[in-house]
Structures are given as C-alpha cells and as structure tokens.
Short mmCIF file of C-alpha atoms in Angstrom, two decimals:
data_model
loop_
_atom_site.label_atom_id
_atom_site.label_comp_id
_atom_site.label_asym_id
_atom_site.label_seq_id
_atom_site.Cartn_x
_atom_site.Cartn_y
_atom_site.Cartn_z
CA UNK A 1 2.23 -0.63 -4.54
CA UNK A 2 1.05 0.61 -4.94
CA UNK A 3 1.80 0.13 -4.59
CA UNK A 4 3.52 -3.33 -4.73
CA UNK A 5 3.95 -6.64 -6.46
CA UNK A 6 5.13 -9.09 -4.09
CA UNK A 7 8.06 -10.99 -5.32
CA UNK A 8 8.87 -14.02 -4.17
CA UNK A 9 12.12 -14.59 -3.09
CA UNK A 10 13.80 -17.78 -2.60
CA UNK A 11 17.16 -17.91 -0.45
CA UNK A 12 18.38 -20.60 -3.39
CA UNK A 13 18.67 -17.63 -6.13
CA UNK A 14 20.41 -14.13 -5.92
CA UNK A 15 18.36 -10.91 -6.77
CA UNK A 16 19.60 -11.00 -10.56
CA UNK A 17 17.50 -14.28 -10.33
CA UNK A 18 14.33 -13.07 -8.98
CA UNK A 19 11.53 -12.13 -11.22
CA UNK A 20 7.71 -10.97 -10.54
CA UNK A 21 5.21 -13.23 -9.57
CA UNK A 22 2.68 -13.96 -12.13
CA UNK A 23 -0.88 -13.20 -11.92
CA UNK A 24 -4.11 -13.26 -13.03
CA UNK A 25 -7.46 -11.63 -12.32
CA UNK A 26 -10.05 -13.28 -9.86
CA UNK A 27 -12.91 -12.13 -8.40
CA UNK A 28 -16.32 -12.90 -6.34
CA UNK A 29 -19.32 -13.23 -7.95
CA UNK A 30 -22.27 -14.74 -6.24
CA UNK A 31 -25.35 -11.97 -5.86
CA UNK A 32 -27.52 -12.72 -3.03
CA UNK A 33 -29.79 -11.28 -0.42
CA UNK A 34 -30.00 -7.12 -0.59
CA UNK A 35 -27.99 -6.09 2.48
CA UNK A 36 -27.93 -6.25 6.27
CA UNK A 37 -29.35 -2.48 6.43
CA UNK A 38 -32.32 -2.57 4.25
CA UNK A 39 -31.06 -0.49 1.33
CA UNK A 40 -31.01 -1.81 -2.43
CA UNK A 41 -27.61 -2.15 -4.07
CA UNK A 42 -27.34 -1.16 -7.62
CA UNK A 43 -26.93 -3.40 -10.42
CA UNK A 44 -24.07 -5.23 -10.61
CA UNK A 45 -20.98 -5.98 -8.78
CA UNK A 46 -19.16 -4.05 -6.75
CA UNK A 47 -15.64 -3.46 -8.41
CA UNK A 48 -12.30 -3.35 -6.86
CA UNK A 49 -8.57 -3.31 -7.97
CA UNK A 50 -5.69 -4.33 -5.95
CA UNK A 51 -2.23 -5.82 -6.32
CA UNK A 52 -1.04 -8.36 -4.11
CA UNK A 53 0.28 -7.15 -0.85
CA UNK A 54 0.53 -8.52 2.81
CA UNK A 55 -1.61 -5.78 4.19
CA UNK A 56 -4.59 -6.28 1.69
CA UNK A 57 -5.14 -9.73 3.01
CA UNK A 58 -8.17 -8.98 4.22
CA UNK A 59 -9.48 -8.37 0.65
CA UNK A 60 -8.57 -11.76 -0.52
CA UNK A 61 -9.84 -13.68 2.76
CA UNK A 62 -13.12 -11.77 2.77
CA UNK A 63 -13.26 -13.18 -1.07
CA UNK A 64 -12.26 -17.09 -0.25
CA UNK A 65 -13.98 -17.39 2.62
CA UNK A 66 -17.43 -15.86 1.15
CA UNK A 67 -17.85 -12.79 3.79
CA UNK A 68 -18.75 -11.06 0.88
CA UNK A 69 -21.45 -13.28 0.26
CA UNK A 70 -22.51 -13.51 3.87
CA UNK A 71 -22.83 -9.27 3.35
CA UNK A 72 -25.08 -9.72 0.73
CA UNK A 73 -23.06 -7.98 -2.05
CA UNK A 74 -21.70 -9.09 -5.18
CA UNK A 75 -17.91 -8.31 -5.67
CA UNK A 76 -15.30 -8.59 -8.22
CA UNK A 77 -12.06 -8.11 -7.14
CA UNK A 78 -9.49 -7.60 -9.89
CA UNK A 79 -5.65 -8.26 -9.36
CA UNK A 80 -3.35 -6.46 -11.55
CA UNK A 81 0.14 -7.09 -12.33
CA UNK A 82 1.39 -3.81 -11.59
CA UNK A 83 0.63 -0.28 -9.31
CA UNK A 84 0.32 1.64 -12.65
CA UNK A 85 -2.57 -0.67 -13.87
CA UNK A 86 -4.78 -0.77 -11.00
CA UNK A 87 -4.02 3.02 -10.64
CA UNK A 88 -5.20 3.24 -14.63
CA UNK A 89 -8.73 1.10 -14.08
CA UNK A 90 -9.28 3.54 -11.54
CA UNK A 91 -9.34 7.01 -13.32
CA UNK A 92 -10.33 5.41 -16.36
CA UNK A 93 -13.90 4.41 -14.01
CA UNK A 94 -13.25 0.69 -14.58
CA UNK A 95 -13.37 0.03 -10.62
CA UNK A 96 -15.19 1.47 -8.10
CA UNK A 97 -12.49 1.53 -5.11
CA UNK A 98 -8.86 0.95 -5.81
CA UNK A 99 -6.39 -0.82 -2.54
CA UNK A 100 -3.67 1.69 -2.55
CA UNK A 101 -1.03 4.11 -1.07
CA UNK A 102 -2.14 7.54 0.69
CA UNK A 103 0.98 9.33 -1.06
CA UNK A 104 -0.21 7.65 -4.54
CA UNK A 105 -4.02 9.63 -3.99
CA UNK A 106 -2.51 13.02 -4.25
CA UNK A 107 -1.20 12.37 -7.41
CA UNK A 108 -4.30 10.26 -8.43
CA UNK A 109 -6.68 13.38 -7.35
CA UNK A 110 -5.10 15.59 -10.17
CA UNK A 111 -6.47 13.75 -12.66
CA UNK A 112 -9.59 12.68 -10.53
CA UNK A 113 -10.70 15.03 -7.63
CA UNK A 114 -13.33 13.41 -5.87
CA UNK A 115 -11.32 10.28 -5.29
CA UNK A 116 -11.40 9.94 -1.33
CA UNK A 117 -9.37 7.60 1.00
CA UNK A 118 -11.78 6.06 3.21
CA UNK A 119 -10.10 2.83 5.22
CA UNK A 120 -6.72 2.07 6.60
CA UNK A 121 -5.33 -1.64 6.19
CA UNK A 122 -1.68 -1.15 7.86
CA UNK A 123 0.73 1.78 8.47
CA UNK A 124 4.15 0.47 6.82
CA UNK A 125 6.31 -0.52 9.87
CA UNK A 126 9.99 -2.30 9.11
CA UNK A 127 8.80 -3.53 5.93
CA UNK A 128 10.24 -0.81 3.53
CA UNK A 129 13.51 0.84 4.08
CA UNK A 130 16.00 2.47 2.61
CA UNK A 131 19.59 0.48 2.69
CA UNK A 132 22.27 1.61 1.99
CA UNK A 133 26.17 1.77 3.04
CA UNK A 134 26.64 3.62 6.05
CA UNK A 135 25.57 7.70 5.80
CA UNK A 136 26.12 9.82 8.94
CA UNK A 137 25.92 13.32 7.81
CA UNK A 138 24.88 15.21 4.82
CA UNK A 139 27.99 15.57 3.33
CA UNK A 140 28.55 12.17 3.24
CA UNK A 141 25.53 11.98 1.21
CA UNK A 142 26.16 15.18 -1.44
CA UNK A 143 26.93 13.06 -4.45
CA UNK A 144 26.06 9.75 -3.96
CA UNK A 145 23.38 7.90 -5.93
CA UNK A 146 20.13 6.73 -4.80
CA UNK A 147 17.92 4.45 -6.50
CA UNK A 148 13.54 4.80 -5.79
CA UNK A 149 11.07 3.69 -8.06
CA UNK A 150 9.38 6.73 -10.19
CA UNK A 151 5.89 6.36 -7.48
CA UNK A 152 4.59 8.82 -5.05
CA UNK A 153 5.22 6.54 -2.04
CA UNK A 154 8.66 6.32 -2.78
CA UNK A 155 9.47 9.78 -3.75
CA UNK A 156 7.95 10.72 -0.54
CA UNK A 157 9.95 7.69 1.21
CA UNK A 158 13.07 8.63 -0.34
CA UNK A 159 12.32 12.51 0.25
CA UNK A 160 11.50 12.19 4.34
CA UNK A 161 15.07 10.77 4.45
CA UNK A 162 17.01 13.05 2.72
CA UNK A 163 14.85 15.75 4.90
CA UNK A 164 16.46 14.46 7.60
CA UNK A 165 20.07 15.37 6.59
CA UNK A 166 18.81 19.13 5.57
CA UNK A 167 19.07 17.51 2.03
CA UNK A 168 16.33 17.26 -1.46
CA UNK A 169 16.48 15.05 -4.07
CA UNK A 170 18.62 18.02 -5.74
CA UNK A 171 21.56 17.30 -3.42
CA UNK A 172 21.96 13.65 -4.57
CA UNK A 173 22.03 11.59 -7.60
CA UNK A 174 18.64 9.90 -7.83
CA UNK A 175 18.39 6.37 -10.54
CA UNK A 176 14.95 5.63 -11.20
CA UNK A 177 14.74 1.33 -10.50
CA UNK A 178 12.06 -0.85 -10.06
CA UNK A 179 12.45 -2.34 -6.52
CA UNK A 180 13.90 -5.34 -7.71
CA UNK A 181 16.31 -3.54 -9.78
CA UNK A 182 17.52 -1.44 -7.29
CA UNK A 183 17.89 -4.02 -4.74
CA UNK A 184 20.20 -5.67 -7.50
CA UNK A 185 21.93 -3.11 -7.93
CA UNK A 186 22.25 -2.39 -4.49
CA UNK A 187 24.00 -6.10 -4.00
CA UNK A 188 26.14 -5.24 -7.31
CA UNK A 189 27.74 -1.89 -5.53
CA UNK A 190 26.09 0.25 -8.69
CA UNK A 191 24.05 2.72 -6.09
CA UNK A 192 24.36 3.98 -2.70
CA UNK A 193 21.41 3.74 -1.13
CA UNK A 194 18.06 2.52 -2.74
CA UNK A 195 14.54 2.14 -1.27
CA UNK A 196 13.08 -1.25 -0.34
CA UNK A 197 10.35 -3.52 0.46
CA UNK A 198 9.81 -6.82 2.00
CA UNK A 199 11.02 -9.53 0.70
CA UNK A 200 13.58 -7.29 -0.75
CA UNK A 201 15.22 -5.64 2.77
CA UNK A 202 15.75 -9.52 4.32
CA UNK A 203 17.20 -10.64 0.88
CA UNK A 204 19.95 -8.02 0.41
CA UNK A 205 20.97 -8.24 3.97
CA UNK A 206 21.91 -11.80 3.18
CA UNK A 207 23.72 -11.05 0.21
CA UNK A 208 25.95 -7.85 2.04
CA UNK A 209 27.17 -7.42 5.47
CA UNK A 210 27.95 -3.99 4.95
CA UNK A 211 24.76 -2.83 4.10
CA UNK A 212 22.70 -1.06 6.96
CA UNK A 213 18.77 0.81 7.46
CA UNK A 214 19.26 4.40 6.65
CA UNK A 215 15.44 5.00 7.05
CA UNK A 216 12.70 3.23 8.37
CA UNK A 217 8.79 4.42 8.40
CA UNK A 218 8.40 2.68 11.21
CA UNK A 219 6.52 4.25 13.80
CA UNK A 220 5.34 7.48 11.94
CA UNK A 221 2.43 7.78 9.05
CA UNK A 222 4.88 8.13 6.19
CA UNK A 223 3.67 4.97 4.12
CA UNK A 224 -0.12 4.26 4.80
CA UNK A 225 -2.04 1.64 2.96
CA UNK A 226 -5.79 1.22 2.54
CA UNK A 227 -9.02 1.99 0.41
CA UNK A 228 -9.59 4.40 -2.31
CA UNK A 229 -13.09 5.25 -3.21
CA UNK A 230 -14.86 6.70 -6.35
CA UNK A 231 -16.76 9.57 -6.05
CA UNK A 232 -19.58 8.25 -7.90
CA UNK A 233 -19.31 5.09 -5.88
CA UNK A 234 -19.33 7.24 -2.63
CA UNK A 235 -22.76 9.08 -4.06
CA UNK A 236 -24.20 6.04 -5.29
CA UNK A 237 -23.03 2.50 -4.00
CA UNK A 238 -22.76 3.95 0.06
CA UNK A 239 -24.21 0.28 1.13
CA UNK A 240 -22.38 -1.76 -1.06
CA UNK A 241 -18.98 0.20 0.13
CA UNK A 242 -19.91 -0.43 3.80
CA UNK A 243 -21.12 -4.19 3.70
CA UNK A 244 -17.70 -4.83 1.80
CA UNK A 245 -15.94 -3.20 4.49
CA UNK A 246 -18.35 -5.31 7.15
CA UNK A 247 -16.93 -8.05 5.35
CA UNK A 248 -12.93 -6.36 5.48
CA UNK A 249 -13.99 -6.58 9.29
CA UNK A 250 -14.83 -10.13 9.31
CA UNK A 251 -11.66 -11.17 7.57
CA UNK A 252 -9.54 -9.31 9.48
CA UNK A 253 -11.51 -11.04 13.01
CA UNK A 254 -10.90 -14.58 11.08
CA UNK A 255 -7.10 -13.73 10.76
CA UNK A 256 -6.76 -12.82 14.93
CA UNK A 257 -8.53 -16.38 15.88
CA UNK A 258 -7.31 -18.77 12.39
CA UNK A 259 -3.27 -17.08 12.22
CA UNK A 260 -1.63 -20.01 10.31
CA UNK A 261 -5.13 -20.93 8.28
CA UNK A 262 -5.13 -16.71 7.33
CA UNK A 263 -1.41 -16.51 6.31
CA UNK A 264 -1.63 -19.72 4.31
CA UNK A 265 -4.31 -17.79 2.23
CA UNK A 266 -2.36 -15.01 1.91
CA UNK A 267 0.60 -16.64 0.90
CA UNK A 268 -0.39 -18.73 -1.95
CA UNK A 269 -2.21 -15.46 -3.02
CA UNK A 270 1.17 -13.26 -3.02
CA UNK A 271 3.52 -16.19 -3.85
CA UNK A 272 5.05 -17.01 -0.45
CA UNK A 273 4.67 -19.69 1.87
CA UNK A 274 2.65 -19.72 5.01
CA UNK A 275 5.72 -19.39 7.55
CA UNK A 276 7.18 -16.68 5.43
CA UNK A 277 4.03 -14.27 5.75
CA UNK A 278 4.21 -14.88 9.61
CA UNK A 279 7.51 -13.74 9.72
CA UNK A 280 6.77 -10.37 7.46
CA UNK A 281 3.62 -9.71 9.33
CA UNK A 282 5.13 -8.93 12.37
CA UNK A 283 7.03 -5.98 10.11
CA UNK A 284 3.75 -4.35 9.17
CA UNK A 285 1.20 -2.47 11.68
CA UNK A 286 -1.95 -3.90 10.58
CA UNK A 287 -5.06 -1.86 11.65
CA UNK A 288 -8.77 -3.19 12.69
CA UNK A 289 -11.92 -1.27 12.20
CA UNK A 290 -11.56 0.57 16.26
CA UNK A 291 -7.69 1.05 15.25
CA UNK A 292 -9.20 3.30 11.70
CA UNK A 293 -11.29 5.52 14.32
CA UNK A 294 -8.48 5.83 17.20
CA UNK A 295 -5.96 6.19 15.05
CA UNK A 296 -6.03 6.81 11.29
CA UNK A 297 -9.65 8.69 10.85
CA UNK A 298 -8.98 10.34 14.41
CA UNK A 299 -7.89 14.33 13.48
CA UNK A 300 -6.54 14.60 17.36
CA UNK A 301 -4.16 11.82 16.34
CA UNK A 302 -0.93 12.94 14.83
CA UNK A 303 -0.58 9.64 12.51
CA UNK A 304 -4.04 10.10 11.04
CA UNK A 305 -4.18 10.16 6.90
CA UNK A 306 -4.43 13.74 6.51
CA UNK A 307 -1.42 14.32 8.60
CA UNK A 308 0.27 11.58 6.22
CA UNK A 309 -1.15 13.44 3.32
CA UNK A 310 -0.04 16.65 4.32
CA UNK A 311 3.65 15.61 4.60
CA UNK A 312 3.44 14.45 1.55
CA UNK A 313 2.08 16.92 -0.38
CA UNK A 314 5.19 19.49 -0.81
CA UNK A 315 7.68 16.82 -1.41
CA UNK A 316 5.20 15.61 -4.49
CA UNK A 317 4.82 19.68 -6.12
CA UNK A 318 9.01 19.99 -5.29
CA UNK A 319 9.36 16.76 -7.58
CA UNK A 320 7.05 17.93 -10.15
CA UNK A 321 4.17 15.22 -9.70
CA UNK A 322 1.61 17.29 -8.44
CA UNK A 323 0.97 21.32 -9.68
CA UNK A 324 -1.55 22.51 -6.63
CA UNK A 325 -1.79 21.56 -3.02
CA UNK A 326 -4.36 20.83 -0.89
CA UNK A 327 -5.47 20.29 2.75
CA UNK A 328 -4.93 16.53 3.38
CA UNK A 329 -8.04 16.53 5.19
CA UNK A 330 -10.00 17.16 1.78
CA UNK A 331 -8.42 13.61 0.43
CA UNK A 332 -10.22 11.60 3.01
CA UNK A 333 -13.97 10.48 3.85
CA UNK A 334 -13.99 9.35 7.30
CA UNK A 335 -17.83 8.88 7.01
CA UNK A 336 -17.23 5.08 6.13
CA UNK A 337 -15.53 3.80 9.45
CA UNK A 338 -18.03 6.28 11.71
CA UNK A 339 -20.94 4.24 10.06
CA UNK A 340 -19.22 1.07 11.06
#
C-alpha cells in the first residue's frame, strides 16, 4: 500500500508482462480564504503523501475538482511510486498526514509515536486474497511455500490465514515477492499460495483454473485503509486537518451522485479505465464520514481500528517488526470525525 501501487493490467499481456504504473508527483496549490470555522491556518500548505489506490479516490477528486479550494486550505498532495517512500516522507516530517494501512501504523509508531490514525477510507473487502491451490487442513499446508510482500498488511494478511489452520509463518515456507512477482509466480507453479490484490486476484484467475481464494478479508477489519496524522500536525494544523477532511466528505458525496464522472477520475489517476474501477469498486467497502463514527471510530463496534490494530499487533512482535505492544486504542484519534 501501502500500501499499494496499482498496476494496470491488460487481458492482452500475461503477468511476466505487467510492470508498475509510472508516476509523478502532483499536488493543489491555490491559498485562499482562512477557513469555514474562523481559525487561521499556518503558513503554508497542508502536506500529504499517498500512492495510488481505489479507496483514496477521494483524495484525488477533492484535488481536481477544487474542494480543497472551496475549504479554504492550501494542499499539496504528493504521489509516490512506492509504500516505502510515502512511509519514509512521513517519519522523516516531510508530510503532514500520510494515506495508509492500519497494520503499516504499528510499525510506523516505533520509529514515530505520536503518529495517530484518524479517518477510514474503505475496509478491504474481495479485493486482496490469498490464492492458492486448494488447502483444506493444516497438514496440507506444513511445507508448502507462500509468497507475501515484506509489509505489515501482508504479514498480518498472510498471518490471520495461517491462524486459521492452528498454523504461524514457522509452519510454512514463506518467499518474500512483490505482488506482482508473486502473482507470477503463482501462474508459473513456483509457490503455493501467495497474497494478492486487485487487479492481480482477477488476472491470475484467468491465467489458472485450478487456482482458488484461500482467504478473504472480506467482512472483518483485517485490512483497513485511511489517514495517518502527524503529531505536530494534530497539535498545530487541527483546522487545516478538518477542512481537508470537509473536503474528503465532499468528494466522496460527488462520487454517490457523478459514479461514471468519479471513476473516470480515478482511473486515469491509477492507470485503469473508467469501466474497470466500477467493476473493482464493488470489491472494496468504501466508508462515508457517518460510516467512520458507526463503524470504524465506534469502540462498541467490533470492526473499529483499534480492534483491527489489536489483531495485528502480536502477529507483527511474532515476526520481528515490532519490539513492544500497545493498546490499539492508543494508535487512533477519533477526535477528527466527532468534530465533523
């Protein structure tokens, strides 16, 4: 993600073929009036770092179709190429709020403790799985070899599974890939079982028959994307955060009443046409602003962000990415969507 890259895949070339979008930084940068609740923003833009992903639409919509402006704030959205860059600009103080994976925070907050997840763009539904040739029991899977990319999300992802079958990552053989390696690979008969996301799942499934879903998140609060705030920007830039989420809230309300107009932005922005995004959006739970307090901010909910966080947690220290736990409450500000 971070979480992800969005390849675009064409049903003309096989997965050796495909090969990662490329992309280049944009932003929003017109200042205008102070904002809607009276306060003074700070000087100069609000920063932001994302990769390009179905879910963070809203981010790019908000940009093209000047909500930011309408807010009053000045904004600079940055797109990196990869998870690890964004991730970098963030601890490094570059950006102010990072677009990002829940699972990918704990991690993060090692190096950077005040980092707080404050919004919820979409709960992964059928978009990422992990395929593989058939698996019914645990002995089936003692042995084999599983492919994940070397990220939180997907050590989690890959971890929740193998839970399942009473199994850790110490039971099987586990190949580091990038997603489009291991999808390759996957095609090739070289691994077992590998984790995937859209556009990934639908292309090996045309390339093998025999290929089903082991694991899908869909449903539970394994894989949540959203917003990832400084804690500087938190202290200092509190109206500038919540007039660019005023103007999340207005790109997501375009998208409900202008579908085809919203996923035609969105796909020249991740590489895929219009028609294409339709079809993956219907794979991914996208939340609005009410959704964030019912659902993901709600502690009486048992797929809010802490909860997500708190699964996650022991599966990160048992692979060696994170050295102390936490309460997964103390990763997340819901302060942000009350206010809204």
């Amino acid at each position: 993600m971070r979480r992800r890259t969005v390849i675009k895949a064409s049903a003309l070339l096989t997965l050796g073929a495909l090969s990662a979008t490329g992309l280049n930084s944009c932003g929003n940068a017109t200042q205008t009036a102070a904002p809607k609740d009276g306060s003074q923003l700070p000087a100069g833009p609000l920063r932001v770092a994302l990769v390009p992903w179905l879910g963070w639409g809203q981010a790019h919509i908000a940009e093209v179709k000047d909500f930011f402006k309408a807010e009053g704030i000045e904004v600079e959205q940055t797109i990196f190429q990869t998870v690890s860059e964004a991730n970098t600009a963030l601890l490094s103080n570059k950006v102010d709020l990072l677009w990002a994976v829940a699972a990918d925070l704990v991690v993060l907050s090692q190096t950077s403790p005040d980092l707080k997840f404050i919004l919820v763009s979409d709960y992964s539904g059928d978009v990422d799985g992990i395929l593989g040739t058939p698996i019914k029991s645990a002995e089936e899977a003692k042995g084999k070899t599983f492919a994940r990319e070397d990220v939180p999300y997907e050590i989690v992802f890959m971890g929740k599974y193998l839970e399942t079958l009473g199994l850790t990552e110490k039971d099987v053989n586990i190949v580091p890939l990038t997603v489009p390696d291991g999808a390759a690979a996957l095609v090739a008969g070289k691994v077992d079982a590998v984790t995937l996301y859209e556009p990934f799942v639908s292309t090996v499934f045309k390339e093998r028959s025999d290929v089903e879903v082991l694991f899908s998140p869909a449903g539970t609060n394994i894989i949540i994307n959203g917003l990832i705030a400084q804690g500087a920007a938190i202290a200092n830039r509190r109206a500038d955060i919540l007039a660019y989420m005023r103007a999340l809230n207005q790109a997501v309300d375009f998208a409900k009443t202008n579908l085809a107009e919203a996923h035609e932005l969105i796909g020249k922005w991740v590489g895929l046409k219009g028609e294409e995004v339709t079809a993956l959006m219907t794979k991914v739970d996208l939340l609005d602003l009410a959704e964030n307090k019912q659902v993901a901010f709600n502690p009486q909910n048992k797929l809010n962000v802490a909860n997500s966080i708190d699964s996650a947690v022991p599966i990160l220290v048992g692979a060696g990415k994170v050295t102390k736990s936490a309460p997964g409450a103390s990763f997340v500000d819901a302060s942000f969507v009350e206010a809204l």
